[in-house]
mmCIF file of C-alpha atoms in Angstrom:
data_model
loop_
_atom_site.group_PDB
_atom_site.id
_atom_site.type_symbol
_atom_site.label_atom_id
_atom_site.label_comp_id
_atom_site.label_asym_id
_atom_site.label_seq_id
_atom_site.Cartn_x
_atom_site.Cartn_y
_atom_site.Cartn_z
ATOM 1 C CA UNK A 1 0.000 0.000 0.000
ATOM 2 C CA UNK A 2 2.587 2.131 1.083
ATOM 3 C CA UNK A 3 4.262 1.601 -2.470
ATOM 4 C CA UNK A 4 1.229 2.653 -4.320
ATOM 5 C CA UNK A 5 1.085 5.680 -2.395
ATOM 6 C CA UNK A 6 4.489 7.027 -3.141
ATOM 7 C CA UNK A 7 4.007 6.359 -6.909
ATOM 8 C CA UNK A 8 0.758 8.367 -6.320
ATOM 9 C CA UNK A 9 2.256 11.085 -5.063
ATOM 10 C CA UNK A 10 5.281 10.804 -8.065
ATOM 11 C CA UNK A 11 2.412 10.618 -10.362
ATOM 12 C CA UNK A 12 0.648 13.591 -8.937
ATOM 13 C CA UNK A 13 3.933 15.277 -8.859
ATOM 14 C CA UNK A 14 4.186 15.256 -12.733
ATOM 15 C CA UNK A 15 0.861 16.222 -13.391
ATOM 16 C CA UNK A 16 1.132 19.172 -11.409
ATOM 17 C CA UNK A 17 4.283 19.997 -13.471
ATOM 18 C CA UNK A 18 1.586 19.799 -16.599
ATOM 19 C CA UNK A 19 -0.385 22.626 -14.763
ATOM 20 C CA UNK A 20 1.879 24.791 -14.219
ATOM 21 C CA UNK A 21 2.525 25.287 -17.656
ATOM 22 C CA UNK A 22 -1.320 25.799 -18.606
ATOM 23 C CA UNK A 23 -3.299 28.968 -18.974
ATOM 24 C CA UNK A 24 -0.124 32.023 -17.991
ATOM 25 C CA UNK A 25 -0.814 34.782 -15.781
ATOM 26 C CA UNK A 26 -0.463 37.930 -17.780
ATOM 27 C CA UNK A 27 3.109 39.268 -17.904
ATOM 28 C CA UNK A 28 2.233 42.288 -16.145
ATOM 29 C CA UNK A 29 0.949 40.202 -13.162
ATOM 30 C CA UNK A 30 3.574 37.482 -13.251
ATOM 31 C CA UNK A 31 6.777 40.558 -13.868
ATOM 32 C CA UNK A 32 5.826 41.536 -10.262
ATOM 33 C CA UNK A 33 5.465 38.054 -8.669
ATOM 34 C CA UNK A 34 8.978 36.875 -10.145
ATOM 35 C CA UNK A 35 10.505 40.072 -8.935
ATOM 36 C CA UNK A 36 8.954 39.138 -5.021
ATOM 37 C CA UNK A 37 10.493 35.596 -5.779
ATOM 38 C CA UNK A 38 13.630 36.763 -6.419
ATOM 39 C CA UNK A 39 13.690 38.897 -3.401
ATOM 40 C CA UNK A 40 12.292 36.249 -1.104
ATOM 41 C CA UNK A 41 14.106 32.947 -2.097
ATOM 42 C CA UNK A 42 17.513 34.338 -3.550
ATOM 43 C CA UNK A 43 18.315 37.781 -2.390
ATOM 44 C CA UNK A 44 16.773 36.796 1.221
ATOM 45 C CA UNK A 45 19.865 33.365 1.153
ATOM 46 C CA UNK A 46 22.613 35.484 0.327
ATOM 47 C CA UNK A 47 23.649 35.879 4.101
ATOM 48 C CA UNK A 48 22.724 32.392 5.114
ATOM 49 C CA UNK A 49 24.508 30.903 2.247
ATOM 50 C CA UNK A 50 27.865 33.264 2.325
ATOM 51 C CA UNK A 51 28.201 32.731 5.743
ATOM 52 C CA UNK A 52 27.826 29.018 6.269
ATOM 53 C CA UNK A 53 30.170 28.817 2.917
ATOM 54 C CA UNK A 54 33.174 30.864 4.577
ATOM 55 C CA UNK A 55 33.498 29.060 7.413
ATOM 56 C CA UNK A 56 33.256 25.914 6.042
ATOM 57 C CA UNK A 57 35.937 26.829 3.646
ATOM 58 C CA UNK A 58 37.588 27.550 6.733
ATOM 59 C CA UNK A 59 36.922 24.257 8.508
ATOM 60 C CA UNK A 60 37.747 23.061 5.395
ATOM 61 C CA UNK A 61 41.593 24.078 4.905
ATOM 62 C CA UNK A 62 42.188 23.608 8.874
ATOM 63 C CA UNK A 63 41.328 19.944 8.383
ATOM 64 C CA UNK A 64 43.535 19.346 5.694
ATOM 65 C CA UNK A 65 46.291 21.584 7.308
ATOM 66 C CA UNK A 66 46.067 19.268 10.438
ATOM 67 C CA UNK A 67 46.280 16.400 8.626
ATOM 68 C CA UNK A 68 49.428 16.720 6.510
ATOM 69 C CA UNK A 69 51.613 15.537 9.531
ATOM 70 C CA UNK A 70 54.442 14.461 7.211
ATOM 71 C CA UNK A 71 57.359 17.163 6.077
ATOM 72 C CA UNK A 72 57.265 14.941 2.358
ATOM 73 C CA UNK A 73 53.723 16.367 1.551
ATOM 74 C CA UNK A 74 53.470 19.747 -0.329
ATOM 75 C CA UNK A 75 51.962 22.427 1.731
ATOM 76 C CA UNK A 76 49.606 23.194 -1.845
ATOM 77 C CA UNK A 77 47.606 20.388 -1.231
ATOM 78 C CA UNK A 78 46.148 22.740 1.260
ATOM 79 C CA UNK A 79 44.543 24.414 -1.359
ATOM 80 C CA UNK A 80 43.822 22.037 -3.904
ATOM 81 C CA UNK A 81 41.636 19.696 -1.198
ATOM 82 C CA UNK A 82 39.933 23.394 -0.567
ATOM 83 C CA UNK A 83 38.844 24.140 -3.680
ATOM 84 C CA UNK A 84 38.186 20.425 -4.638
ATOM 85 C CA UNK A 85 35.623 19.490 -1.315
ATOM 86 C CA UNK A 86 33.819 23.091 -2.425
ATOM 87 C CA UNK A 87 33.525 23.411 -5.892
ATOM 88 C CA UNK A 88 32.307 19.845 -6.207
ATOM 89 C CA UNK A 89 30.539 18.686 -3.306
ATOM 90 C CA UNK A 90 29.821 21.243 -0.710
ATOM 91 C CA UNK A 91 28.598 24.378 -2.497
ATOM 92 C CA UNK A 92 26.577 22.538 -5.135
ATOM 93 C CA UNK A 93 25.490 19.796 -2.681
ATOM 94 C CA UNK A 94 25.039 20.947 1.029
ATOM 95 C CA UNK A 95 24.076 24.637 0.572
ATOM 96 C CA UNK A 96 21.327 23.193 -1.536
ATOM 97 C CA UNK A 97 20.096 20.875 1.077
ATOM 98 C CA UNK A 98 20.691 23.980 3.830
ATOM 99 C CA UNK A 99 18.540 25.876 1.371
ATOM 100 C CA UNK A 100 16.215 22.951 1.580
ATOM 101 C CA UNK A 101 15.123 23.615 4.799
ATOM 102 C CA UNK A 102 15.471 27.762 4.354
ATOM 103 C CA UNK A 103 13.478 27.961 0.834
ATOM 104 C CA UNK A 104 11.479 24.922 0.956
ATOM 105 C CA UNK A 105 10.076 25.334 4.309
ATOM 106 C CA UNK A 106 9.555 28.721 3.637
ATOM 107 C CA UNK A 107 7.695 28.199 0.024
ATOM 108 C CA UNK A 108 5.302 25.092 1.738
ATOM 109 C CA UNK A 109 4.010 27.323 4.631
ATOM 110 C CA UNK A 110 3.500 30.061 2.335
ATOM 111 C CA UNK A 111 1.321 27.741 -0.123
ATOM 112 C CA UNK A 112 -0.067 25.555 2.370
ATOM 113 C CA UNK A 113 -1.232 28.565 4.292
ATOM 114 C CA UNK A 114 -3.209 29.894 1.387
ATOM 115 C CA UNK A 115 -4.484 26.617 1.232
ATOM 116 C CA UNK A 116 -5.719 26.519 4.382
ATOM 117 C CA UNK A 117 -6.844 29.876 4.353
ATOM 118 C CA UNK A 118 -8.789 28.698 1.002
ATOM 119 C CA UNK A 119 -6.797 31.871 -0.821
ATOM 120 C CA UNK A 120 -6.015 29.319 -3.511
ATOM 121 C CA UNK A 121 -9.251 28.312 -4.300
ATOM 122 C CA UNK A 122 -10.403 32.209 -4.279
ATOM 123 C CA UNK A 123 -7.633 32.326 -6.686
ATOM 124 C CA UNK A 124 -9.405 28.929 -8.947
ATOM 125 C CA UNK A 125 -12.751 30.795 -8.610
ATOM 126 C CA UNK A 126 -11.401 33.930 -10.324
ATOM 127 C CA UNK A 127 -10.264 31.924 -13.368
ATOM 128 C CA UNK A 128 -6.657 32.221 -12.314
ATOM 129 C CA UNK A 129 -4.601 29.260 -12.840
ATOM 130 C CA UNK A 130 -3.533 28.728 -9.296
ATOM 131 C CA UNK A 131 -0.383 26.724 -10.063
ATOM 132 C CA UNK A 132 1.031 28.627 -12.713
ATOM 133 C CA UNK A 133 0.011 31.734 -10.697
ATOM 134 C CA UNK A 134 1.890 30.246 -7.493
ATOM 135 C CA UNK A 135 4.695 27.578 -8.383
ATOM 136 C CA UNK A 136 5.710 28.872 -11.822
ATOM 137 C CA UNK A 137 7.458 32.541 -10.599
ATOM 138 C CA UNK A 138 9.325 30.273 -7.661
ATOM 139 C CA UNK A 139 10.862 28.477 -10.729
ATOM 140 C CA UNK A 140 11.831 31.560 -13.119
ATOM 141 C CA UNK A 141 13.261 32.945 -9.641
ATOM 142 C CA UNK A 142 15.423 29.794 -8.753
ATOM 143 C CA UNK A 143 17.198 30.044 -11.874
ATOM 144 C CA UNK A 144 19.111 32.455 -10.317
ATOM 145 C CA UNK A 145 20.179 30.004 -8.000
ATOM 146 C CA UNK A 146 23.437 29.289 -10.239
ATOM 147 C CA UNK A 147 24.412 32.637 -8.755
ATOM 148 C CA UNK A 148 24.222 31.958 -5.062
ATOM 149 C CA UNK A 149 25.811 28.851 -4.939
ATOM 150 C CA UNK A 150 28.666 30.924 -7.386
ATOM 151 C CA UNK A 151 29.015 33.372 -4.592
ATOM 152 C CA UNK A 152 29.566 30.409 -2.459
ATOM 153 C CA UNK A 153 31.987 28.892 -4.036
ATOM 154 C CA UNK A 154 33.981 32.023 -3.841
ATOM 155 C CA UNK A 155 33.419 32.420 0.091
ATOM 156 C CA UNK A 156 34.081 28.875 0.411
ATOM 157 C CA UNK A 157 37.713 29.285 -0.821
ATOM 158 C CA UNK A 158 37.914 32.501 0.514
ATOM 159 C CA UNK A 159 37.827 31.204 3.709
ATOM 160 C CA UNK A 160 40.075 28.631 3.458
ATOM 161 C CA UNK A 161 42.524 30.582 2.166
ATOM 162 C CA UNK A 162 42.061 33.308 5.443
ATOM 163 C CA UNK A 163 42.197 29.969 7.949
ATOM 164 C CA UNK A 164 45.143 28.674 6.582
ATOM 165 C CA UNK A 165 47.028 32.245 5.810
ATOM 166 C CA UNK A 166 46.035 33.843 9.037
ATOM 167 C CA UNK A 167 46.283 30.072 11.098
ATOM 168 C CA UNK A 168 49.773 29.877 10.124
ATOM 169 C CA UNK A 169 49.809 26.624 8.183
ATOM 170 C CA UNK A 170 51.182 27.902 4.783
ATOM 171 C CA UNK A 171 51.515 30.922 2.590
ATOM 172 C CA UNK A 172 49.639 32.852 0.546
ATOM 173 C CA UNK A 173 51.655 31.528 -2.473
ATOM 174 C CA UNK A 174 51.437 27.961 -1.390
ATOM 175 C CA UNK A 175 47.685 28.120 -0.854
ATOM 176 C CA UNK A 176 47.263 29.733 -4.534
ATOM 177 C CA UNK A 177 49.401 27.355 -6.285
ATOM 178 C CA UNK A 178 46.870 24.397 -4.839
ATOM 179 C CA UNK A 179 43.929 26.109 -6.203
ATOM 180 C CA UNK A 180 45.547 26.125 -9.324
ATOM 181 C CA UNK A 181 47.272 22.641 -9.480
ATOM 182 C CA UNK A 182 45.516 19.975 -11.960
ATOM 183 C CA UNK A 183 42.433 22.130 -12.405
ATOM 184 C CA UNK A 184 39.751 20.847 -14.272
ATOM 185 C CA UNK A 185 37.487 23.275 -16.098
ATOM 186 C CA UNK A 186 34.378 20.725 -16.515
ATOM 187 C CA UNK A 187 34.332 20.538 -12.344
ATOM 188 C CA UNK A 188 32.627 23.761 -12.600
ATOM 189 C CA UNK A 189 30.282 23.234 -15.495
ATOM 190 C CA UNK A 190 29.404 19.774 -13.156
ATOM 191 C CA UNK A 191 28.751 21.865 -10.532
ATOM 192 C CA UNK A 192 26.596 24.411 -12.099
ATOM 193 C CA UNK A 193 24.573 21.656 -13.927
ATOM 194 C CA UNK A 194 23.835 19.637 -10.148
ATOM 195 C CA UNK A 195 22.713 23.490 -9.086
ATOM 196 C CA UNK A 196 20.159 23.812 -11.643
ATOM 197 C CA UNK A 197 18.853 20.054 -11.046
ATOM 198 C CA UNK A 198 18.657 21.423 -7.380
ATOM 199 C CA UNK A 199 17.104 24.745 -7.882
ATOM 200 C CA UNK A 200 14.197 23.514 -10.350
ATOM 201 C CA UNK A 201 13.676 20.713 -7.382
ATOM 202 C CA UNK A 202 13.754 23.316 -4.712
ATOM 203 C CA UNK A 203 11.251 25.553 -6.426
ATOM 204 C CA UNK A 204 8.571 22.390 -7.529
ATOM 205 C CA UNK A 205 8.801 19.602 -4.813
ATOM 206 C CA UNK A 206 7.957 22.101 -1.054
ATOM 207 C CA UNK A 207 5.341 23.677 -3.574
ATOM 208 C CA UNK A 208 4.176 20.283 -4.330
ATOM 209 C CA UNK A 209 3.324 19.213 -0.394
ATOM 210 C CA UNK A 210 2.372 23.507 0.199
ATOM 211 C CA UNK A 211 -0.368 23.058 -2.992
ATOM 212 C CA UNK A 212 -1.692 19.728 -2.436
ATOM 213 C CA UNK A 213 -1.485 19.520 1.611
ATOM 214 C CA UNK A 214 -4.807 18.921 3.372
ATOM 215 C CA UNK A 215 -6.139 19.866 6.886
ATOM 216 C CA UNK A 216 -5.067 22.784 9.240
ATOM 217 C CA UNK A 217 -2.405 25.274 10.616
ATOM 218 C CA UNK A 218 -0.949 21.900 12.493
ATOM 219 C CA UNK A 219 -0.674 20.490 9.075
ATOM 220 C CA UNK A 220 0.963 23.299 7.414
ATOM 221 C CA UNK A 221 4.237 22.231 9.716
ATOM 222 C CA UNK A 222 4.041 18.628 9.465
ATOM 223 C CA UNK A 223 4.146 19.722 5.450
ATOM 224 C CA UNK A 224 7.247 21.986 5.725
ATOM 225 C CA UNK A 225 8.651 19.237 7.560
ATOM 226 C CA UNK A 226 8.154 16.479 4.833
ATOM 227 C CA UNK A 227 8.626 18.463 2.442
ATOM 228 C CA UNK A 228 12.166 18.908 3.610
ATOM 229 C CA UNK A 229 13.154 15.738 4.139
ATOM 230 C CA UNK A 230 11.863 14.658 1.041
ATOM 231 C CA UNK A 231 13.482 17.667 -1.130
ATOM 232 C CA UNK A 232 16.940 16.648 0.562
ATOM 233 C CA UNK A 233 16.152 12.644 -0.180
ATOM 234 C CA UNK A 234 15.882 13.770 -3.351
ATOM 235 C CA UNK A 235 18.887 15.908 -3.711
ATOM 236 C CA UNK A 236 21.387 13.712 -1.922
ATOM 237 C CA UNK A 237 20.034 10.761 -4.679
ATOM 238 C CA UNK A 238 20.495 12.373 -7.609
ATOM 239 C CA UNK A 239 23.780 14.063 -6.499
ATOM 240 C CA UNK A 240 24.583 10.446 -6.887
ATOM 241 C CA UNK A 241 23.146 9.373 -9.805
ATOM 242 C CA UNK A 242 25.062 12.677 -11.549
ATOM 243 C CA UNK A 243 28.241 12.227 -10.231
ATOM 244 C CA UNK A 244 28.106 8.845 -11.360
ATOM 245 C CA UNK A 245 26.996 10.007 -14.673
ATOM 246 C CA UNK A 246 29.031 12.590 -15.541
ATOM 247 C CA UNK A 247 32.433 12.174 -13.601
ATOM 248 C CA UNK A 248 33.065 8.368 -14.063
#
C-alpha cells in the first residue's frame, strides 16, 4: 500500500508539473510576482549561504592543514583539497540541502497557508490558474540560484585561504598554487549543472506538499517538515546518480 502511495504522489507530482505550464498569468501580473520571488528565495539566502560557505571553507583548509603531519607532503595540497571538497561537493550539494530547509520550508508554509486559508481556491474561482500563478514565478526565480551557490563557491575558498594564511599553516603563495594545481574546467560546469537540477527541485517539490497539503495550521508544519526531508532525499540521490553520470 505504502508503495502505491508514493508512486501516487510521483504521479501527482508530474501532473502538477503539466499545470503549471497551462493557462499564464499575464506578464504584467507574473513581472511583479517573479521580482517578489527573487527577493524572497535568492536575495533573502545570500547571508545564510555566504556565511555558512566561509566558514566551512575555513573548517575546510584547517582539516587538511592538520592532517598533513608528514614534512614529504606539499603544503599546496592545502589548497587544492579546498577548492576540490567546495567546488564539487559542498557548495553545489550541502548549501542546496541547507537551502532545503530555508526555501522549501519557507515556500510550503507560504502555499499551504493559502491553502488553508482557502486563498487558492479564491484564486481557482477567479479563473486564475492557481499553479502557474503560485509555483511557476518560484521556478523563473530559482534560476538564479546558479548565482548563489557561485558566490559560495567564492566564500568557500575565501575562507580557506584566510584559515590557513592567518592560522599559520602555509603561505599565501602555497595556498594559490593548490587552487591552481591539476584544475579541471568541466568541475565547474558539473557543478553548475547539479545546481540547476537542485534549484528547479527546490522551487517544484515544497510547492508540491504547500499546494496539495490537506487539513489545518498543524498540518501546514508537518508539510514543511516532509517536504524537507523529502526535497533533501531527493537531492542527496540524484547528487549520486550525476556524479556517477558525468564524472566516471
Amino acid at each position: 500500500m505504502m508503495l502505491i502511495r508514493y508512486l501516487s504522489q510521483i504521479g501527482k507530482y508530474f501532473l502538477m508539473w503539466k499545470e503549471i505550464f497551462n493557462k499564464p498569468t499575464k506578464w504584467s501580473v507574473m513581472k511583479g510576482l517573479i521580482f517578489k520571488e527573487i527577493d524572497d528565495l535568492i536575495i533573502g539566502s545570500l547571508g545564510i549561504a555566504a556565511f555558512i560557505s566561509f566558514f566551512v571553507g575555513g573548517v575546510v583548509a584547517i582539516q587538511t592543514a592538520l592532517n598533513l603531519t608528514s614534512p614529504l607532503i606539499p603544503k599546496y595540497l592545502i589548497g587544492y583539497a579546498t577548492r576540490q571538497s567546495i567546488i564539487l561537493e559542498f557548495a553545489p550539494t550541502f548549501i542546496s540541502i541547507i537551502m532545503a530547509g530555508k526555501m522549501g520550508s519557507f515556500i510550503t508554509s507560504s502555499i499551504g497557508t493559502m491553502r488553508v486559508t482557502e486563498q487558492i481556491d479564491a484564486l481557482e474561482v477567479m479563473g486564475v490558474n492557481s499553479l502557474n500563478y503560485l509555483v511557476f514565478p518560484k521556478i523563473i526565480a530559482l534560476l538564479l540560484y546558479p548565482f548563489l551557490i557561485g558566490i559560495s563557491m567564492f566564500l568557500g575558498i575565501f575562507g580557506g585561504f584566510c584559515a590557513s594564511v592567518y592560522g599559520g599553516f602555509g603561505s599565501s603563495a602555497n595556498f594559490i598554487d593548490g587552487l591552481q594545481q591539476d584544475f579541471i574546467p568541466f568541475h565547474i560546469t558539473y557543478a553548475f549543472i547539479k545546481t540547476f537540477i537542485f534549484a528547479i527541485l527546490l522551487a517544484t517539490i515544497p510547492s508540491f506538499h504547500g499546494y496539495y497539503m490537506k487539513g489545518g495550521a498543524l498540518e501546514v508544519g508537518k508539510a514543511s517538515t516532509v517536504a524537507f526531508v523529502w526535497t533533501s532525499v531527493t537531492i542527496i540521490l540524484l547528487n549520486y546518480i550525476l556524479t556517477q553520470l558525468l564524472l566516471t
